[in-house]
Short mmCIF file of C-alpha atoms in Angstrom, two decimals:
data_model
loop_
_atom_site.label_atom_id
_atom_site.label_comp_id
_atom_site.label_asym_id
_atom_site.label_seq_id
_atom_site.Cartn_x
_atom_site.Cartn_y
_atom_site.Cartn_z
CA UNK Z 1 -24.43 -2.22 -108.42
CA UNK Z 2 -23.80 -0.41 -111.72
CA UNK Z 3 -25.31 2.75 -110.29
CA UNK Z 4 -22.68 2.71 -107.36
CA UNK Z 5 -19.97 1.99 -109.98
CA UNK Z 6 -20.89 4.84 -112.10
CA UNK Z 7 -21.01 7.14 -109.38
CA UNK Z 8 -17.70 6.23 -107.64
CA UNK Z 9 -16.25 6.94 -111.49
CA UNK Z 10 -17.88 10.38 -111.37
CA UNK Z 11 -16.51 10.89 -108.03
CA UNK Z 12 -13.02 9.78 -108.77
CA UNK Z 13 -12.98 11.78 -111.81
CA UNK Z 14 -13.90 14.86 -109.88
CA UNK Z 15 -11.21 14.19 -107.25
CA UNK Z 16 -8.69 13.76 -109.98
CA UNK Z 17 -9.67 17.32 -111.21
CA UNK Z 18 -9.19 18.79 -108.00
CA UNK Z 19 -5.98 17.01 -107.35
CA UNK Z 20 -4.60 18.37 -110.69
CA UNK Z 21 -5.77 21.86 -109.53
CA UNK Z 22 -3.79 21.38 -106.35
CA UNK Z 23 -0.83 20.26 -108.43
CA UNK Z 24 -1.00 23.38 -110.57
CA UNK Z 25 -1.04 25.61 -107.56
CA UNK Z 26 1.90 23.74 -105.96
CA UNK Z 27 3.97 23.92 -109.18
CA UNK Z 28 3.38 27.69 -109.65
CA UNK Z 29 4.14 28.41 -106.06
CA UNK Z 30 7.34 26.45 -106.02
CA UNK Z 31 8.53 27.89 -109.40
CA UNK Z 32 7.74 31.57 -107.80
CA UNK Z 33 9.70 30.63 -104.74
CA UNK Z 34 12.66 29.52 -106.86
CA UNK Z 35 12.61 32.45 -109.20
CA UNK Z 36 12.24 34.95 -106.08
CA UNK Z 37 15.18 33.48 -104.59
CA UNK Z 38 17.25 34.33 -107.57
CA UNK Z 39 16.39 37.96 -107.53
CA UNK Z 40 17.23 38.44 -103.98
CA UNK Z 41 20.93 39.57 -104.16
CA UNK Z 42 20.59 43.13 -105.23
CA UNK Z 43 18.82 44.99 -102.59
CA UNK Z 44 19.73 48.50 -102.63
CA UNK Z 45 16.98 50.36 -100.66
CA UNK Z 46 14.76 49.49 -97.87
CA UNK Z 47 11.42 51.30 -97.10
CA UNK Z 48 9.88 50.80 -93.64
CA UNK Z 49 6.19 51.20 -93.33
CA UNK Z 50 4.43 51.78 -90.27
CA UNK Z 51 0.62 51.54 -89.76
CA UNK Z 52 0.37 51.35 -93.51
CA UNK Z 53 2.28 54.45 -94.59
CA UNK Z 54 5.92 54.92 -95.53
CA UNK Z 55 7.77 55.78 -92.34
CA UNK Z 56 11.05 56.10 -93.90
CA UNK Z 57 13.14 55.03 -96.81
CA UNK Z 58 17.06 54.09 -96.43
CA UNK Z 59 19.66 53.64 -99.10
CA UNK Z 60 21.25 50.57 -97.94
CA UNK Z 61 24.27 51.01 -100.19
CA UNK Z 62 25.34 54.34 -98.48
CA UNK Z 63 23.89 53.81 -95.14
CA UNK Z 64 25.95 53.38 -91.90
CA UNK Z 65 25.43 50.70 -89.35
CA UNK Z 66 22.74 51.76 -87.10
CA UNK Z 67 19.55 50.91 -84.93
CA UNK Z 68 16.41 52.59 -85.68
CA UNK Z 69 13.85 52.65 -83.03
CA UNK Z 70 10.04 52.50 -84.53
CA UNK Z 71 6.86 53.25 -82.70
CA UNK Z 72 3.49 52.57 -84.00
CA UNK Z 73 0.22 54.42 -83.13
CA UNK Z 74 -0.56 52.01 -80.30
CA UNK Z 75 2.84 52.65 -78.84
CA UNK Z 76 4.47 49.23 -79.70
CA UNK Z 77 8.09 49.64 -80.09
CA UNK Z 78 10.17 47.91 -82.68
CA UNK Z 79 13.95 47.92 -83.37
CA UNK Z 80 15.32 47.62 -86.87
CA UNK Z 81 18.98 47.08 -87.44
CA UNK Z 82 21.25 48.24 -90.37
CA UNK Z 83 24.47 46.45 -90.76
CA UNK Z 84 26.94 45.84 -93.62
CA UNK Z 85 24.29 47.24 -96.01
CA UNK Z 86 21.73 44.78 -94.81
CA UNK Z 87 18.49 44.99 -92.76
CA UNK Z 88 16.65 43.13 -90.30
CA UNK Z 89 14.21 43.23 -87.34
CA UNK Z 90 16.39 43.38 -84.25
CA UNK Z 91 13.61 43.11 -81.69
CA UNK Z 92 9.81 43.75 -81.34
CA UNK Z 93 7.56 43.78 -78.34
CA UNK Z 94 4.98 41.75 -80.27
CA UNK Z 95 4.06 38.41 -79.19
CA UNK Z 96 5.22 36.03 -81.54
CA UNK Z 97 8.45 37.63 -82.86
CA UNK Z 98 8.18 36.18 -86.07
CA UNK Z 99 9.45 39.16 -87.73
CA UNK Z 100 12.53 38.87 -85.80
CA UNK Z 101 12.85 35.38 -86.86
CA UNK Z 102 12.66 36.16 -90.46
CA UNK Z 103 16.33 37.44 -90.07
CA UNK Z 104 18.22 39.64 -92.68
CA UNK Z 105 16.24 41.01 -95.46
CA UNK Z 106 18.67 39.64 -98.29
CA UNK Z 107 17.65 36.15 -97.45
CA UNK Z 108 14.46 36.18 -99.71
CA UNK Z 109 12.11 38.65 -101.61
CA UNK Z 110 9.82 38.14 -98.76
CA UNK Z 111 9.22 41.67 -97.16
CA UNK Z 112 9.64 41.54 -93.25
CA UNK Z 113 6.61 41.81 -91.74
CA UNK Z 114 5.43 42.44 -88.08
CA UNK Z 115 1.59 41.80 -88.30
CA UNK Z 116 0.78 42.54 -84.60
CA UNK Z 117 2.59 45.87 -84.63
CA UNK Z 118 1.79 46.57 -88.29
CA UNK Z 119 5.57 47.27 -89.01
CA UNK Z 120 6.81 46.19 -92.61
CA UNK Z 121 10.24 46.45 -94.19
CA UNK Z 122 10.40 46.27 -98.08
CA UNK Z 123 13.48 46.09 -99.89
CA UNK Z 124 13.86 47.09 -103.40
CA UNK Z 125 16.58 47.72 -105.93
CA UNK Z 126 15.92 51.36 -106.79
CA UNK Z 127 14.52 54.43 -105.11
CA UNK Z 128 11.38 56.11 -106.64
CA UNK Z 129 9.29 58.88 -105.62
CA UNK Z 130 6.89 56.85 -103.88
CA UNK Z 131 9.70 55.78 -101.60
CA UNK Z 132 11.73 52.97 -103.17
CA UNK Z 133 10.08 49.64 -104.05
CA UNK Z 134 9.62 47.60 -107.08
CA UNK Z 135 5.85 48.06 -107.47
CA UNK Z 136 4.47 50.07 -109.98
CA UNK Z 137 1.80 51.84 -107.64
CA UNK Z 138 0.84 51.66 -104.19
CA UNK Z 139 -2.46 52.92 -103.04
CA UNK Z 140 -3.38 53.68 -99.32
CA UNK R 1 -39.54 12.23 -77.12
CA UNK R 2 -37.10 10.58 -79.59
CA UNK R 3 -36.76 13.82 -81.40
CA UNK R 4 -35.61 15.68 -78.24
CA UNK R 5 -33.26 13.01 -77.29
CA UNK R 6 -31.24 13.34 -80.49
CA UNK R 7 -31.30 16.97 -80.27
CA UNK R 8 -29.87 16.77 -76.86
CA UNK R 9 -27.37 14.35 -78.03
CA UNK R 10 -26.29 16.27 -80.93
CA UNK R 11 -25.84 19.32 -78.68
CA UNK R 12 -23.68 17.26 -76.34
CA UNK R 13 -21.64 16.02 -79.26
CA UNK R 14 -21.11 19.35 -80.86
CA UNK R 15 -20.11 20.90 -77.67
CA UNK R 16 -17.77 18.00 -77.14
CA UNK R 17 -16.30 18.61 -80.49
CA UNK R 18 -16.04 22.26 -79.82
CA UNK R 19 -13.97 21.65 -76.64
CA UNK R 20 -11.90 19.42 -78.58
CA UNK R 21 -11.13 21.76 -81.31
CA UNK R 22 -10.32 24.40 -78.68
CA UNK R 23 -7.97 22.01 -76.98
CA UNK R 24 -6.41 21.33 -80.09
CA UNK R 25 -5.82 24.84 -80.91
CA UNK R 26 -4.42 25.57 -77.46
CA UNK R 27 -1.93 22.70 -77.45
CA UNK R 28 -0.89 23.74 -80.94
CA UNK R 29 -0.09 27.37 -79.90
CA UNK R 30 2.41 25.76 -77.37
CA UNK R 31 4.54 24.09 -80.10
CA UNK R 32 7.15 26.65 -81.51
CA UNK R 33 6.96 27.76 -84.93
CA UNK R 34 9.79 26.58 -86.91
CA UNK R 35 9.37 28.32 -90.00
CA UNK R 36 9.49 32.36 -89.90
CA UNK R 37 6.62 33.37 -91.92
CA UNK R 38 3.50 34.46 -90.22
CA UNK R 39 0.31 32.63 -91.06
CA UNK R 40 1.93 29.08 -91.40
CA UNK R 41 1.16 26.53 -88.96
CA UNK R 42 -0.40 23.15 -88.89
CA UNK R 43 -4.07 23.95 -88.17
CA UNK R 44 -4.96 20.75 -86.30
CA UNK R 45 -8.04 22.20 -85.31
CA UNK R 46 -9.23 21.86 -89.02
CA UNK R 47 -9.40 18.12 -88.31
CA UNK R 48 -12.46 18.85 -85.86
CA UNK R 49 -13.97 21.13 -88.46
CA UNK R 50 -13.61 18.40 -91.30
CA UNK R 51 -15.41 15.79 -88.96
CA UNK R 52 -18.22 18.16 -87.87
CA UNK R 53 -18.64 19.32 -91.48
CA UNK R 54 -18.80 15.68 -92.86
CA UNK R 55 -21.01 14.30 -89.93
CA UNK R 56 -23.36 17.41 -89.42
CA UNK R 57 -23.23 19.79 -92.05
CA UNK R 58 -22.22 23.52 -92.83
CA UNK R 59 -24.30 24.92 -90.11
CA UNK R 60 -23.07 23.05 -87.10
CA UNK R 61 -19.54 23.15 -88.06
CA UNK R 62 -19.74 26.86 -88.39
CA UNK R 63 -21.07 26.76 -84.99
CA UNK R 64 -18.13 24.80 -83.61
CA UNK R 65 -15.85 27.15 -85.26
CA UNK R 66 -17.50 30.19 -83.82
CA UNK R 67 -17.13 29.06 -80.35
CA UNK R 68 -13.52 27.82 -81.05
CA UNK R 69 -12.66 31.21 -82.42
CA UNK R 70 -14.35 33.30 -79.72
CA UNK R 71 -12.71 31.09 -76.97
CA UNK R 72 -9.23 31.14 -78.31
CA UNK R 73 -9.39 35.24 -79.01
CA UNK R 74 -10.68 35.50 -75.41
CA UNK R 75 -8.04 33.53 -73.89
CA UNK R 76 -4.82 33.95 -76.07
CA UNK R 77 -5.34 36.29 -78.82
CA UNK R 78 -6.38 39.83 -79.50
CA UNK R 79 -9.15 41.33 -81.64
CA UNK R 80 -6.83 41.46 -84.53
CA UNK R 81 -5.94 37.77 -84.32
CA UNK R 82 -9.79 37.08 -84.24
CA UNK R 83 -10.05 38.86 -87.30
CA UNK R 84 -7.55 36.92 -89.04
CA UNK R 85 -8.43 33.70 -87.75
CA UNK R 86 -12.16 34.19 -88.47
CA UNK R 87 -11.87 35.31 -92.05
CA UNK R 88 -9.56 32.48 -92.80
CA UNK R 89 -11.52 29.97 -90.80
CA UNK R 90 -15.05 30.70 -92.40
CA UNK R 91 -13.43 31.06 -95.95
CA UNK R 92 -12.01 27.60 -95.30
CA UNK R 93 -15.13 25.92 -93.88
CA UNK R 94 -17.31 27.45 -96.88
CA UNK R 95 -14.86 26.10 -99.36
CA UNK R 96 -14.77 22.54 -97.71
CA UNK R 97 -18.43 22.58 -97.61
CA UNK R 98 -18.87 23.14 -101.27
CA UNK R 99 -15.84 20.73 -102.32
CA UNK R 100 -17.35 18.10 -99.75
CA UNK R 101 -20.54 18.25 -101.53
CA UNK R 102 -18.80 18.20 -104.85
CA UNK R 103 -17.21 15.01 -103.73
CA UNK R 104 -19.97 13.47 -101.81
CA UNK R 105 -18.11 13.53 -98.63
CA UNK R 106 -15.39 11.27 -100.17
CA UNK R 107 -11.53 12.17 -100.75
CA UNK R 108 -11.73 13.97 -97.47
CA UNK R 109 -7.97 14.77 -97.79
CA UNK R 110 -8.49 16.58 -100.88
CA UNK R 111 -10.97 18.74 -99.44
CA UNK R 112 -8.75 19.51 -96.45
CA UNK R 113 -6.03 20.65 -98.77
CA UNK R 114 -8.12 22.99 -100.67
CA UNK R 115 -9.60 24.26 -97.46
CA UNK R 116 -6.10 24.94 -96.08
CA UNK R 117 -5.30 26.98 -99.17
CA UNK R 118 -8.37 29.21 -98.70
CA UNK R 119 -7.71 29.60 -95.18
CA UNK R 120 -4.37 31.03 -96.00
CA UNK R 121 -5.78 32.99 -98.71
CA UNK R 122 -8.20 34.74 -96.44
CA UNK R 123 -5.40 35.56 -94.11
CA UNK R 124 -3.14 37.06 -96.73
CA UNK R 125 -6.08 39.16 -97.96
CA UNK R 126 -6.75 40.29 -94.30
CA UNK R 127 -2.93 41.28 -93.97
CA UNK R 128 -3.12 43.30 -97.16
CA UNK R 129 -6.16 45.22 -95.89
CA UNK R 130 -4.67 45.72 -92.48
CA UNK R 131 -1.38 46.57 -93.13
CA UNK R 132 -2.14 48.49 -96.25
CA UNK R 133 0.70 46.67 -97.89
CA UNK R 134 -0.02 44.81 -101.07
CA UNK R 135 3.48 43.45 -101.10
CA UNK R 136 2.27 40.81 -98.55
CA UNK R 137 0.93 38.91 -101.43
CA UNK R 138 4.47 37.91 -102.16
CA UNK R 139 3.70 35.24 -99.00
CA UNK R 140 1.15 33.59 -101.13
CA UNK R 141 3.23 30.89 -102.80
CA UNK R 142 4.72 29.97 -99.39
CA UNK R 143 1.28 29.92 -97.67
CA UNK R 144 -0.10 28.09 -100.63
CA UNK R 145 2.70 25.20 -100.33
CA UNK R 146 2.34 25.10 -96.52
CA UNK R 147 -1.47 24.59 -96.90
CA UNK R 148 -0.97 21.90 -99.30
CA UNK R 149 1.18 19.99 -97.03
CA UNK R 150 -0.57 20.64 -93.71
CA UNK R 151 -4.02 20.27 -95.51
CA UNK R 152 -2.78 16.89 -96.58
CA UNK R 153 -1.92 15.91 -93.01
CA UNK R 154 -5.13 17.30 -91.31
CA UNK R 155 -6.98 15.59 -93.93
CA UNK R 156 -5.47 12.18 -93.47
CA UNK R 157 -5.62 12.53 -89.61
CA UNK R 158 -9.55 13.35 -90.01
CA UNK R 159 -9.93 10.08 -92.00
CA UNK R 160 -8.06 8.12 -89.37
CA UNK R 161 -9.85 9.81 -86.55
CA UNK R 162 -13.33 9.21 -88.21
CA UNK R 163 -12.81 5.49 -88.58
CA UNK R 164 -11.85 5.24 -84.74
CA UNK R 165 -14.95 7.26 -83.74
CA UNK R 166 -17.70 4.82 -83.02
CA UNK R 167 -20.84 5.29 -85.51
CA UNK R 168 -23.42 5.34 -82.73
CA UNK R 169 -21.86 8.74 -81.71
CA UNK R 170 -23.45 10.45 -84.60
CA UNK R 171 -26.68 8.47 -84.82
#
């Protein structure tokens, strides 16, 4: 009897430790999401990556409204639209179309990613030599 | 005689669970995704993984997972989607195995939540490598929150389902 009680106590303790760990992950994630939402307004450049390398960098402040057609190495086609100094995935021939439903880039800090076609749009605040984004270094 | 009987039964039950996992996965893929972030989904098939893991252990649940992954890749996905779901799925099941042992099979929802977080972490890692874009890691907090919510849901469902399955099925 006492043995089972002691065992249950240990297990409850272990569960509480794990629940605290989950709580910490949850809190950090929510804090990060809130903070990233605040810094989302000053997007000035957009870099389009195709098959993992820089396809082109666009200065959103000076660019006119246009539609860019991007073809990856497998021949998949994505259309990227620039309008009112904002950028979005207009359409994609990928199956799930999640990149299109992500909408305009200024809605969040999250890059627009089309995983099936390997097309990524990252917006940043300044143009740098490696193609304009907020990361210190990107290696390929 | 008895031994071969239990083995046959075990095989039949595991086959049943593999079919169930695949059926659940197929049904879930029909539900439109309301959240426009790749990688976020309910992961209802994890209910089966949890049940098989708890009742039969790591080896059999890995087998059921492998069957489900191969079937769904053959029928719905591509080699690429197989890579994503395999890395996520096996990371999830190994993590759940360790945590389930640590908790002696109790508090299944806790196991499920941590498993879901690991699953999503695995998918982000694959996405970072495949797209060659470290920036994909910005998804991590979103996927962590999603994993906690969906993991809690699948964990609670697994507990409920386990209560409904007659015990002699596993004997």
